[in-house]
Amino acid sequence: MDSLPFLILVLEWTIRLMVVPIIALRCRPPAALAWVAIVSVQPFLGLLLFLTFGNSRLPRKRIAEHARHRRSFQLDLFPLLREYYVDPEAASEDRSRHLLSVQLGEIPALKGNSLELIDDTQPAIQALIRDIDEATQHVHILVYIWMDDETGRRVCDALIRAEQRGVQCRVLVDAVGSGRFLRNQSRRLREAGVEIHAALPVNPFRKKLARIDMRNHRKLAVIDGRIGYTGSQNICNADYGTRQLEWHDLMLRLTGPIVLQLQAVFCQDWYAETEVQIPREEFFPEAESMGQRVLELFPSGPTYQTQNLHRLLVAMIYEARHEVIITTPYFVPDESLLQAIEVARLRGVIVRLLLPERSDQILVSAAQRSFYRELLEMDVRISLFQPGLLHSKTMTVDNRFAVVGTSNMDIRSFACNLELNLILFDELSVNTVVQQQQKYLAQSLPLKLTAWLQRSRWKTLLEALARLLAPLL
């Protein structure tokens, strides 16, 4: 028994000496320092946490397969979309933005689209149900959170009605975000003929998943290859089961050539989970021009070799000349994003952050607040949304460029989650998003540096401690 403390000590130092080099090889410096600190203080717990959460990369085989499928889909879509592609070289003033987004997202911008912005949960869900009820061929839905609540069951009922009409329905939901829904509703859907699968199941013996908090955070729907949806809206009641805060989401209803790109993303994710190819000739109809909107779909996540969305947003902030407006529920920037904002302010660019006053994530919220003083001292204009939890994710630059979608402004969204955003290039589309941001601003209160500095030292200390974990959040 006397040797037990010595044995524990040896094991602790063995863990420290073995894990630290692995951390250095696998993690970026900020995250590496955080992990080294955790493992140094609590070797056994730190090792367990690192093995569970520390590897932000998918297996190489899955990355290679995903890249091959992306290239294959773009080659197959070329004849259908050729006349709608926007040539970056002919984009005049926006040439650099088009080139960068194509290089990072691997999908070109398309003209000939229409766009409807829906800024409330019930109208968004009602529009989706209406389109499902009018479907004649197929319905594809991919979503992070599908709750077993009144809203979730209404959409289930619509899918069952569609199956009864002979419409093929496929559903892909995140295994963690929609765990209860899968347990309670998947059997009913399967019995009705709906194909439903879990994305990234949590299974330590499943080689396709390297990290249990690496989630498929995308939200999209495709109806008959003609109508598409994407944005921040999950399939659930507006309170997300909290019975307290009403969440404010943003959904985009799309028609035109861009819907075929949405379809391609769904098919790729479906294959990644099921290894079943959806027949392309049946689900990719001839594209038709439906409007004047110039849009580009921008998938991101660990299936890409680089943090492509992070690079795009940082580059756009550096390019800004007049104003950058960001709305996000979670803002935990890394050093490069923070530096881009600081440089923008030094160049005289107005930077506005619209953030929720209240949050559902205690630790993330504390880390987020730890940046407020630094941002306010840069003269960044922070406004706190009052009516509920602002869950909309948008960024506009100079009224010439906008990003709307599923991604938050944090490391998890940039490095760990599969995300889906839409880039808007035309003036009318961008102005639509700016007008929505102004609506949020009208329901927000400005945060002043003088008031912020008067908070208690305990709050400041707790937020500073939370900030130490920011690279891991």
Tab-separated table of C-alpha atoms in Angstrom:
chain	number	residue	atom	x	y	z
A	1	MET	CA	0.000	0.000	0.000
A	2	ASP	CA	2.927	2.345	0.697
A	3	SER	CA	3.938	2.094	-2.940
A	4	LEU	CA	0.525	3.225	-4.232
A	5	PRO	CA	1.180	6.992	-3.950
A	6	PHE	CA	4.527	6.491	-5.684
A	7	LEU	CA	2.860	4.488	-8.464
A	8	ILE	CA	0.221	7.195	-8.953
A	9	LEU	CA	2.962	9.822	-9.100
A	10	VAL	CA	4.833	7.821	-11.743
A	11	LEU	CA	1.653	7.392	-13.791
A	12	GLU	CA	0.875	11.112	-13.572
A	13	TRP	CA	4.311	12.085	-14.841
A	14	THR	CA	4.181	9.403	-17.520
A	15	ILE	CA	0.906	10.875	-18.768
A	16	ARG	CA	2.348	14.391	-18.719
A	17	LEU	CA	5.495	13.400	-20.607
A	18	MET	CA	3.656	11.283	-23.196
A	19	VAL	CA	0.601	13.441	-23.839
A	20	VAL	CA	2.266	16.855	-24.109
A	21	PRO	CA	4.164	15.984	-27.349
A	22	ILE	CA	0.955	14.556	-28.833
A	23	ILE	CA	-0.894	17.760	-27.951
A	24	ALA	CA	1.865	19.830	-29.550
A	25	LEU	CA	1.588	17.843	-32.791
A	26	ARG	CA	-2.218	17.747	-33.034
A	27	CYS	CA	-3.384	21.133	-31.744
A	28	ARG	CA	-2.884	24.737	-32.736
A	29	PRO	CA	-0.793	26.734	-30.213
A	30	PRO	CA	-3.661	28.427	-28.272
A	31	ALA	CA	-5.560	25.159	-27.847
A	32	ALA	CA	-2.325	23.286	-27.152
A	33	LEU	CA	-1.468	25.595	-24.250
A	34	ALA	CA	-4.925	25.108	-22.745
A	35	TRP	CA	-4.682	21.327	-23.028
A	36	VAL	CA	-1.147	21.281	-21.585
A	37	ALA	CA	-2.392	23.273	-18.584
A	38	ILE	CA	-5.291	20.869	-17.999
A	39	VAL	CA	-3.141	17.744	-18.346
A	40	SER	CA	-0.430	19.227	-16.118
A	41	VAL	CA	-2.847	20.034	-13.291
A	42	GLN	CA	-5.067	16.931	-13.585
A	43	PRO	CA	-3.231	14.254	-15.613
A	44	PHE	CA	-5.866	11.493	-15.405
A	45	LEU	CA	-8.875	13.737	-15.992
A	46	GLY	CA	-6.937	15.763	-18.563
A	47	LEU	CA	-6.009	12.626	-20.518
A	48	LEU	CA	-9.632	11.468	-20.540
A	49	LEU	CA	-10.868	14.871	-21.706
A	50	PHE	CA	-8.189	15.124	-24.385
A	51	LEU	CA	-8.947	11.664	-25.761
A	52	THR	CA	-12.640	12.580	-25.824
A	53	PHE	CA	-12.524	16.163	-27.083
A	54	GLY	CA	-8.959	16.963	-28.072
A	55	ASN	CA	-8.679	15.753	-31.648
A	56	SER	CA	-10.463	18.191	-33.958
A	57	ARG	CA	-9.729	16.179	-37.081
A	58	LEU	CA	-11.818	13.576	-38.805
A	59	PRO	CA	-10.047	10.434	-40.006
A	60	ARG	CA	-8.011	10.990	-43.166
A	61	LYS	CA	-10.049	8.419	-45.059
A	62	ARG	CA	-13.272	10.324	-44.431
A	63	ILE	CA	-11.651	13.634	-45.426
A	64	ALA	CA	-10.321	12.082	-48.638
A	65	GLU	CA	-13.680	10.462	-49.434
A	66	HIS	CA	-15.498	13.726	-48.831
A	67	ALA	CA	-13.089	15.650	-51.073
A	68	ARG	CA	-13.512	13.059	-53.829
A	69	HIS	CA	-17.305	13.272	-53.608
A	70	ARG	CA	-17.235	17.077	-53.672
A	71	ARG	CA	-15.185	17.064	-56.871
A	72	SER	CA	-17.394	14.386	-58.398
A	73	PHE	CA	-20.587	16.321	-57.657
A	74	GLN	CA	-19.219	19.563	-59.078
A	75	LEU	CA	-18.215	17.774	-62.291
A	76	ASP	CA	-21.681	16.225	-62.586
A	77	LEU	CA	-23.397	19.548	-61.875
A	78	PHE	CA	-21.357	21.493	-64.406
A	79	PRO	CA	-23.625	20.734	-67.422
A	80	LEU	CA	-26.718	21.666	-65.382
A	81	LEU	CA	-25.309	24.904	-63.959
A	82	ARG	CA	-22.858	26.064	-66.624
A	83	GLU	CA	-24.883	29.075	-67.752
A	84	TYR	CA	-25.410	30.254	-64.149
A	85	TYR	CA	-21.803	30.211	-62.942
A	86	VAL	CA	-20.351	33.607	-62.031
A	87	ASP	CA	-16.877	34.063	-63.495
A	88	PRO	CA	-14.690	35.542	-60.711
A	89	GLU	CA	-12.475	37.195	-63.310
A	90	ALA	CA	-15.474	39.116	-64.648
A	91	ALA	CA	-16.747	40.178	-61.226
A	92	SER	CA	-14.977	43.567	-61.392
A	93	GLU	CA	-14.867	45.082	-57.885
A	94	ASP	CA	-15.851	41.824	-56.164
A	95	ARG	CA	-13.277	39.757	-58.043
A	96	SER	CA	-11.076	39.050	-55.017
A	97	ARG	CA	-14.053	38.009	-52.861
A	98	HIS	CA	-15.356	35.643	-55.535
A	99	LEU	CA	-11.919	34.119	-56.060
A	100	LEU	CA	-11.329	33.638	-52.341
A	101	SER	CA	-14.736	32.106	-51.610
A	102	VAL	CA	-14.440	29.690	-54.546
A	103	GLN	CA	-10.944	28.629	-53.501
A	104	LEU	CA	-11.982	28.068	-49.873
A	105	GLY	CA	-15.488	26.676	-50.339
A	106	GLU	CA	-14.872	24.827	-53.631
A	107	ILE	CA	-18.317	25.831	-54.933
A	108	PRO	CA	-18.755	28.723	-57.404
A	109	ALA	CA	-21.294	31.519	-57.045
A	110	LEU	CA	-24.484	31.168	-59.070
A	111	LYS	CA	-26.812	33.761	-60.549
A	112	GLY	CA	-30.501	33.346	-61.324
A	113	ASN	CA	-31.766	32.709	-57.796
A	114	SER	CA	-34.575	34.041	-55.625
A	115	LEU	CA	-34.386	34.485	-51.876
A	116	GLU	CA	-36.958	34.956	-49.136
A	117	LEU	CA	-35.775	35.811	-45.635
A	118	ILE	CA	-37.970	34.450	-42.812
A	119	ASP	CA	-37.137	35.874	-39.391
A	120	ASP	CA	-39.455	33.999	-37.042
A	121	THR	CA	-39.779	30.336	-36.078
A	122	GLN	CA	-43.443	29.705	-36.780
A	123	PRO	CA	-43.551	31.350	-40.248
A	124	ALA	CA	-40.379	29.442	-41.184
A	125	ILE	CA	-41.770	26.099	-40.025
A	126	GLN	CA	-45.142	26.800	-41.615
A	127	ALA	CA	-43.489	27.598	-44.960
A	128	LEU	CA	-41.486	24.364	-44.762
A	129	ILE	CA	-44.599	22.311	-43.967
A	130	ARG	CA	-46.499	23.955	-46.825
A	131	ASP	CA	-43.727	23.075	-49.277
A	132	ILE	CA	-43.582	19.489	-47.963
A	133	ASP	CA	-47.351	19.197	-48.422
A	134	GLU	CA	-46.955	20.353	-52.037
A	135	ALA	CA	-43.995	18.059	-52.805
A	136	THR	CA	-44.495	15.586	-55.642
A	137	GLN	CA	-41.140	13.763	-55.835
A	138	HIS	CA	-38.876	13.971	-52.790
A	139	VAL	CA	-38.094	15.780	-49.538
A	140	HIS	CA	-34.599	15.858	-48.031
A	141	ILE	CA	-33.974	17.360	-44.574
A	142	LEU	CA	-30.699	17.722	-42.681
A	143	VAL	CA	-30.843	19.401	-39.278
A	144	TYR	CA	-28.839	19.613	-36.065
A	145	ILE	CA	-31.713	19.825	-33.551
A	146	TRP	CA	-35.069	18.181	-34.213
A	147	MET	CA	-37.071	18.138	-30.998
A	148	ASP	CA	-39.897	15.862	-30.040
A	149	ASP	CA	-42.200	18.808	-29.381
A	150	GLU	CA	-45.287	20.266	-31.030
A	151	THR	CA	-43.308	21.820	-33.895
A	152	GLY	CA	-41.171	18.726	-34.429
A	153	ARG	CA	-44.221	16.470	-34.552
A	154	ARG	CA	-45.962	18.775	-37.050
A	155	VAL	CA	-43.060	18.399	-39.466
A	156	CYS	CA	-43.069	14.624	-38.856
A	157	ASP	CA	-46.762	14.535	-39.733
A	158	ALA	CA	-46.060	16.450	-42.955
A	159	LEU	CA	-43.384	13.922	-43.952
A	160	ILE	CA	-45.735	11.022	-43.248
A	161	ARG	CA	-48.426	12.658	-45.393
A	162	ALA	CA	-45.848	13.090	-48.156
A	163	GLU	CA	-44.842	9.416	-47.979
A	164	GLN	CA	-48.505	8.438	-48.228
A	165	ARG	CA	-48.654	10.384	-51.516
A	166	GLY	CA	-45.644	8.476	-52.847
A	167	VAL	CA	-43.056	11.190	-52.139
A	168	GLN	CA	-39.613	9.891	-51.139
A	169	CYS	CA	-38.501	11.412	-47.822
A	170	ARG	CA	-35.014	11.269	-46.327
A	171	VAL	CA	-34.020	12.755	-42.971
A	172	LEU	CA	-30.527	13.163	-41.519
A	173	VAL	CA	-30.286	14.503	-37.958
A	174	ASP	CA	-27.327	14.967	-35.654
A	175	ALA	CA	-26.987	12.094	-33.204
A	176	VAL	CA	-26.393	14.379	-30.213
A	177	GLY	CA	-28.509	17.411	-31.086
A	178	SER	CA	-31.517	15.223	-31.936
A	179	GLY	CA	-30.935	12.290	-29.589
A	180	ARG	CA	-34.350	12.349	-27.904
A	181	PHE	CA	-36.118	12.824	-31.232
A	182	LEU	CA	-34.361	9.753	-32.629
A	183	ARG	CA	-35.439	7.689	-29.633
A	184	ASN	CA	-39.054	8.863	-29.706
A	185	GLN	CA	-39.944	9.516	-33.350
A	186	SER	CA	-37.597	7.610	-35.674
A	187	ARG	CA	-39.585	4.372	-35.453
A	188	ARG	CA	-42.831	6.133	-36.377
A	189	LEU	CA	-41.155	7.778	-39.367
A	190	ARG	CA	-39.527	4.542	-40.551
A	191	GLU	CA	-42.822	2.661	-40.303
A	192	ALA	CA	-44.340	5.325	-42.568
A	193	GLY	CA	-41.535	4.835	-45.104
A	194	VAL	CA	-39.319	7.812	-44.240
A	195	GLU	CA	-35.606	7.015	-44.392
A	196	ILE	CA	-33.965	8.492	-41.295
A	197	HIS	CA	-30.370	8.276	-40.086
A	198	ALA	CA	-28.245	9.788	-37.334
A	199	ALA	CA	-25.262	11.927	-38.315
A	200	LEU	CA	-21.990	11.280	-36.457
A	201	PRO	CA	-23.268	8.725	-33.926
A	202	VAL	CA	-21.384	8.728	-30.643
A	203	ASN	CA	-19.644	5.370	-30.711
A	204	PRO	CA	-16.035	4.919	-29.531
A	205	PHE	CA	-15.680	1.901	-31.825
A	206	ARG	CA	-16.831	3.798	-34.909
A	207	LYS	CA	-13.752	4.896	-36.804
A	208	LYS	CA	-15.555	7.616	-38.713
A	209	LEU	CA	-15.902	9.725	-35.578
A	210	ALA	CA	-12.816	11.050	-33.824
A	211	ARG	CA	-14.442	13.479	-31.359
A	212	ILE	CA	-17.844	13.301	-29.702
A	213	ASP	CA	-18.429	17.067	-29.702
A	214	MET	CA	-17.676	17.251	-33.424
A	215	ARG	CA	-21.212	17.652	-34.714
A	216	ASN	CA	-23.132	18.089	-37.954
A	217	HIS	CA	-24.511	21.558	-37.237
A	218	ARG	CA	-25.957	22.106	-40.730
A	219	LYS	CA	-29.595	22.918	-41.398
A	220	LEU	CA	-31.049	22.448	-44.867
A	221	ALA	CA	-34.092	21.164	-46.673
A	222	VAL	CA	-34.625	20.411	-50.350
A	223	ILE	CA	-38.056	19.811	-51.881
A	224	ASP	CA	-38.239	18.284	-55.374
A	225	GLY	CA	-34.842	19.765	-56.223
A	226	ARG	CA	-36.639	23.100	-56.769
A	227	ILE	CA	-37.023	24.665	-53.310
A	228	GLY	CA	-34.367	24.897	-50.639
A	229	TYR	CA	-34.011	26.119	-47.071
A	230	THR	CA	-30.992	26.952	-44.954
A	231	GLY	CA	-30.165	29.187	-42.007
A	232	SER	CA	-30.041	28.987	-38.220
A	233	GLN	CA	-33.523	27.521	-37.712
A	234	ASN	CA	-33.772	24.069	-36.161
A	235	ILE	CA	-36.998	22.063	-36.131
A	236	CYS	CA	-38.443	22.826	-32.701
A	237	ASN	CA	-40.555	25.302	-30.779
A	238	ALA	CA	-39.242	28.849	-30.514
A	239	ASP	CA	-38.182	28.342	-26.883
A	240	TYR	CA	-35.982	25.319	-27.755
A	241	GLY	CA	-37.489	23.467	-24.821
A	242	THR	CA	-36.372	26.026	-22.229
A	243	ARG	CA	-39.880	27.402	-21.539
A	244	GLN	CA	-38.135	30.686	-20.777
A	245	LEU	CA	-36.191	32.279	-23.597
A	246	GLU	CA	-37.646	32.666	-27.066
A	247	TRP	CA	-34.932	32.089	-29.643
A	248	HIS	CA	-34.798	34.366	-32.671
A	249	ASP	CA	-33.648	32.552	-35.802
A	250	LEU	CA	-33.202	33.406	-39.448
A	251	MET	CA	-34.175	31.103	-42.309
A	252	LEU	CA	-33.715	31.543	-46.050
A	253	ARG	CA	-36.125	30.025	-48.564
A	254	LEU	CA	-34.368	29.618	-51.892
A	255	THR	CA	-35.302	28.794	-55.466
A	256	GLY	CA	-33.134	28.655	-58.557
A	257	PRO	CA	-29.836	26.943	-59.416
A	258	ILE	CA	-28.505	27.280	-55.845
A	259	VAL	CA	-30.949	24.545	-54.753
A	260	LEU	CA	-28.946	21.960	-56.706
A	261	GLN	CA	-25.886	22.871	-54.648
A	262	LEU	CA	-27.937	22.388	-51.472
A	263	GLN	CA	-28.978	19.009	-52.827
A	264	ALA	CA	-25.334	18.096	-53.427
A	265	VAL	CA	-24.408	18.907	-49.815
A	266	PHE	CA	-27.250	16.727	-48.545
A	267	CYS	CA	-26.262	13.835	-50.813
A	268	GLN	CA	-22.634	14.041	-49.681
A	269	ASP	CA	-23.560	14.004	-45.991
A	270	TRP	CA	-26.069	11.220	-46.592
A	271	TYR	CA	-23.399	9.073	-48.229
A	272	ALA	CA	-20.926	9.832	-45.426
A	273	GLU	CA	-23.342	8.318	-42.897
A	274	THR	CA	-25.028	5.553	-44.908
A	275	GLU	CA	-22.518	4.726	-47.673
A	276	VAL	CA	-25.536	4.747	-49.985
A	277	GLN	CA	-25.390	6.846	-53.139
A	278	ILE	CA	-28.547	8.812	-53.912
A	279	PRO	CA	-29.150	8.457	-57.693
A	280	ARG	CA	-28.114	11.805	-59.111
A	281	GLU	CA	-30.141	11.607	-62.303
A	282	GLU	CA	-33.364	11.392	-60.260
A	283	PHE	CA	-32.757	14.259	-57.851
A	284	PHE	CA	-31.022	16.961	-59.899
A	285	PRO	CA	-33.529	18.477	-62.339
A	286	GLU	CA	-32.595	20.976	-65.029
A	287	ALA	CA	-31.818	24.305	-63.368
A	288	GLU	CA	-34.110	27.265	-64.042
A	289	SER	CA	-33.541	30.961	-63.483
A	290	MET	CA	-35.882	32.185	-60.740
A	291	GLY	CA	-34.535	35.666	-60.035
A	292	GLN	CA	-31.546	37.984	-59.958
A	293	ARG	CA	-29.848	36.950	-56.727
A	294	VAL	CA	-26.162	35.987	-56.847
A	295	LEU	CA	-25.519	33.374	-54.171
A	296	GLU	CA	-22.810	30.933	-53.198
A	297	LEU	CA	-23.153	27.951	-50.909
A	298	PHE	CA	-20.229	27.625	-48.507
A	299	PRO	CA	-19.899	24.342	-46.576
A	300	SER	CA	-17.207	24.199	-43.922
A	301	GLY	CA	-15.869	21.943	-41.218
A	302	PRO	CA	-13.258	19.304	-40.478
A	303	THR	CA	-13.888	17.592	-43.828
A	304	TYR	CA	-11.906	20.487	-45.313
A	305	GLN	CA	-8.137	20.690	-44.891
A	306	THR	CA	-8.227	24.248	-43.530
A	307	GLN	CA	-10.610	26.274	-41.378
A	308	ASN	CA	-12.064	27.679	-44.575
A	309	LEU	CA	-14.919	29.730	-43.090
A	310	HIS	CA	-12.615	31.314	-40.509
A	311	ARG	CA	-10.217	32.345	-43.274
A	312	LEU	CA	-13.032	33.811	-45.351
A	313	LEU	CA	-14.499	35.905	-42.512
A	314	VAL	CA	-11.106	37.202	-41.387
A	315	ALA	CA	-10.225	38.162	-44.965
A	316	MET	CA	-13.544	39.972	-45.430
A	317	ILE	CA	-13.011	41.992	-42.251
A	318	TYR	CA	-9.557	42.998	-43.461
A	319	GLU	CA	-11.100	44.083	-46.788
A	320	ALA	CA	-13.846	46.168	-45.161
A	321	ARG	CA	-13.791	49.883	-45.924
A	322	HIS	CA	-16.803	51.313	-44.106
A	323	GLU	CA	-18.773	48.973	-41.821
A	324	VAL	CA	-18.890	45.392	-40.553
A	325	ILE	CA	-22.010	44.116	-38.760
A	326	ILE	CA	-21.997	40.724	-37.030
A	327	THR	CA	-24.882	38.949	-35.310
A	328	THR	CA	-24.144	35.734	-33.453
A	329	PRO	CA	-25.309	33.990	-30.277
A	330	TYR	CA	-21.772	32.910	-29.360
A	331	PHE	CA	-18.745	35.148	-29.921
A	332	VAL	CA	-15.474	33.638	-28.701
A	333	PRO	CA	-12.859	34.880	-31.189
A	334	ASP	CA	-9.357	33.569	-31.597
A	335	GLU	CA	-6.379	35.905	-31.871
A	336	SER	CA	-6.514	36.264	-35.666
A	337	LEU	CA	-10.213	37.210	-35.708
A	338	LEU	CA	-9.720	39.637	-32.838
A	339	GLN	CA	-6.743	41.175	-34.609
A	340	ALA	CA	-8.716	41.591	-37.843
A	341	ILE	CA	-11.387	43.514	-35.919
A	342	GLU	CA	-8.761	45.675	-34.229
A	343	VAL	CA	-7.063	46.509	-37.540
A	344	ALA	CA	-10.445	47.352	-39.067
A	345	ARG	CA	-11.108	49.810	-36.253
A	346	LEU	CA	-7.658	51.382	-36.684
A	347	ARG	CA	-8.537	51.946	-40.344
A	348	GLY	CA	-11.720	53.749	-39.343
A	349	VAL	CA	-14.115	50.913	-40.172
A	350	ILE	CA	-17.238	50.815	-37.989
A	351	VAL	CA	-17.589	47.382	-36.365
A	352	ARG	CA	-20.908	46.431	-34.766
A	353	LEU	CA	-21.504	43.292	-32.729
A	354	LEU	CA	-25.121	42.292	-32.045
A	355	LEU	CA	-25.090	39.679	-29.291
A	356	PRO	CA	-27.738	38.243	-26.954
A	357	GLU	CA	-28.099	39.715	-23.475
A	358	ARG	CA	-28.872	36.225	-22.143
A	359	SER	CA	-27.415	32.899	-23.186
A	360	ASP	CA	-28.102	29.195	-22.758
A	361	GLN	CA	-24.377	28.361	-22.478
A	362	ILE	CA	-22.925	29.475	-19.123
A	363	LEU	CA	-19.248	28.769	-19.804
A	364	VAL	CA	-19.301	30.070	-23.375
A	365	SER	CA	-21.189	33.167	-22.251
A	366	ALA	CA	-18.587	33.871	-19.549
A	367	ALA	CA	-15.749	33.481	-22.043
A	368	GLN	CA	-17.607	35.746	-24.475
A	369	ARG	CA	-18.045	38.496	-21.874
A	370	SER	CA	-14.321	38.377	-21.108
A	371	PHE	CA	-13.702	39.963	-24.518
A	372	TYR	CA	-16.119	42.878	-24.044
A	373	ARG	CA	-13.687	45.260	-22.343
A	374	GLU	CA	-11.032	44.706	-24.998
A	375	LEU	CA	-13.561	45.197	-27.783
A	376	LEU	CA	-15.098	48.300	-26.212
A	377	GLU	CA	-11.641	49.816	-25.781
A	378	MET	CA	-11.187	49.327	-29.544
A	379	ASP	CA	-14.432	51.307	-29.925
A	380	VAL	CA	-16.294	48.287	-31.262
A	381	ARG	CA	-20.019	48.984	-30.915
A	382	ILE	CA	-21.559	46.150	-28.912
A	383	SER	CA	-25.347	45.930	-28.666
A	384	LEU	CA	-27.123	43.371	-26.492
A	385	PHE	CA	-30.360	41.909	-27.861
A	386	GLN	CA	-33.178	42.119	-25.305
A	387	PRO	CA	-36.335	40.151	-26.279
A	388	GLY	CA	-34.783	36.668	-26.043
A	389	LEU	CA	-31.831	34.698	-27.337
A	390	LEU	CA	-30.564	36.022	-30.654
A	391	HIS	CA	-29.670	32.820	-32.527
A	392	SER	CA	-29.297	34.363	-35.984
A	393	LYS	CA	-25.808	34.115	-37.530
A	394	THR	CA	-24.993	36.869	-40.045
A	395	MET	CA	-22.165	39.107	-41.169
A	396	THR	CA	-22.369	42.004	-43.622
A	397	VAL	CA	-19.499	44.050	-44.999
A	398	ASP	CA	-19.936	47.508	-46.566
A	399	ASN	CA	-23.462	46.641	-47.790
A	400	ARG	CA	-21.730	44.663	-50.563
A	401	PHE	CA	-21.208	41.214	-49.058
A	402	ALA	CA	-23.124	39.069	-46.585
A	403	VAL	CA	-22.872	35.666	-44.944
A	404	VAL	CA	-25.931	33.972	-43.440
A	405	GLY	CA	-26.097	30.454	-42.098
A	406	THR	CA	-25.406	28.051	-39.275
A	407	SER	CA	-21.962	29.034	-38.014
A	408	ASN	CA	-21.270	30.859	-34.767
A	409	MET	CA	-18.168	32.976	-34.185
A	410	ASP	CA	-16.204	30.475	-32.127
A	411	ILE	CA	-13.553	27.808	-32.514
A	412	ARG	CA	-16.078	24.985	-32.354
A	413	SER	CA	-17.901	26.322	-35.401
A	414	PHE	CA	-14.709	27.011	-37.320
A	415	ALA	CA	-12.793	23.806	-36.537
A	416	CYS	CA	-15.084	21.112	-35.115
A	417	ASN	CA	-18.574	21.318	-36.593
A	418	LEU	CA	-19.861	20.674	-40.083
A	419	GLU	CA	-21.448	24.024	-40.960
A	420	LEU	CA	-23.310	25.493	-43.928
A	421	ASN	CA	-23.430	29.161	-44.837
A	422	LEU	CA	-24.735	31.145	-47.765
A	423	ILE	CA	-22.735	33.993	-49.265
A	424	LEU	CA	-24.766	36.826	-50.790
A	425	PHE	CA	-23.100	38.989	-53.422
A	426	ASP	CA	-25.865	41.055	-55.030
A	427	GLU	CA	-26.916	44.397	-53.574
A	428	LEU	CA	-30.586	43.503	-53.083
A	429	SER	CA	-29.795	40.342	-51.097
A	430	VAL	CA	-27.201	42.065	-48.938
A	431	ASN	CA	-29.567	44.951	-48.198
A	432	THR	CA	-32.221	42.446	-47.115
A	433	VAL	CA	-29.812	41.067	-44.503
A	434	VAL	CA	-28.710	44.552	-43.407
A	435	GLN	CA	-32.355	45.529	-42.871
A	436	GLN	CA	-32.821	42.461	-40.678
A	437	GLN	CA	-29.713	43.386	-38.696
A	438	GLN	CA	-31.169	46.862	-38.192
A	439	LYS	CA	-34.344	45.259	-36.786
A	440	TYR	CA	-32.219	43.390	-34.277
A	441	LEU	CA	-30.343	46.591	-33.460
A	442	ALA	CA	-33.616	48.397	-32.739
A	443	GLN	CA	-34.399	45.721	-30.125
A	444	SER	CA	-30.968	45.933	-28.491
A	445	LEU	CA	-29.296	48.139	-25.897
A	446	PRO	CA	-25.785	49.534	-26.433
A	447	LEU	CA	-23.091	48.370	-24.044
A	448	LYS	CA	-20.928	51.201	-22.671
A	449	LEU	CA	-17.362	50.805	-21.430
A	450	THR	CA	-17.955	52.950	-18.331
A	451	ALA	CA	-20.844	50.738	-17.207
A	452	TRP	CA	-18.965	47.546	-18.020
A	453	LEU	CA	-15.972	48.558	-15.875
A	454	GLN	CA	-18.220	48.951	-12.819
A	455	ARG	CA	-18.993	45.242	-12.550
A	456	SER	CA	-17.797	43.233	-9.577
A	457	ARG	CA	-14.286	41.818	-9.518
A	458	TRP	CA	-15.672	38.334	-8.952
A	459	LYS	CA	-17.499	38.397	-12.284
A	460	THR	CA	-14.399	39.712	-14.002
A	461	LEU	CA	-12.283	36.970	-12.439
A	462	LEU	CA	-14.697	34.192	-13.386
A	463	GLU	CA	-14.864	35.473	-16.951
A	464	ALA	CA	-11.074	35.650	-17.125
A	465	LEU	CA	-10.875	32.025	-15.987
A	466	ALA	CA	-13.440	31.026	-18.616
A	467	ARG	CA	-11.360	32.825	-21.232
A	468	LEU	CA	-8.474	30.453	-20.532
A	469	LEU	CA	-10.671	27.737	-22.016
A	470	ALA	CA	-11.689	29.858	-25.025
A	471	PRO	CA	-9.424	27.938	-27.454
A	472	LEU	CA	-11.347	24.784	-26.543
A	473	LEU	CA	-14.864	26.248	-26.784
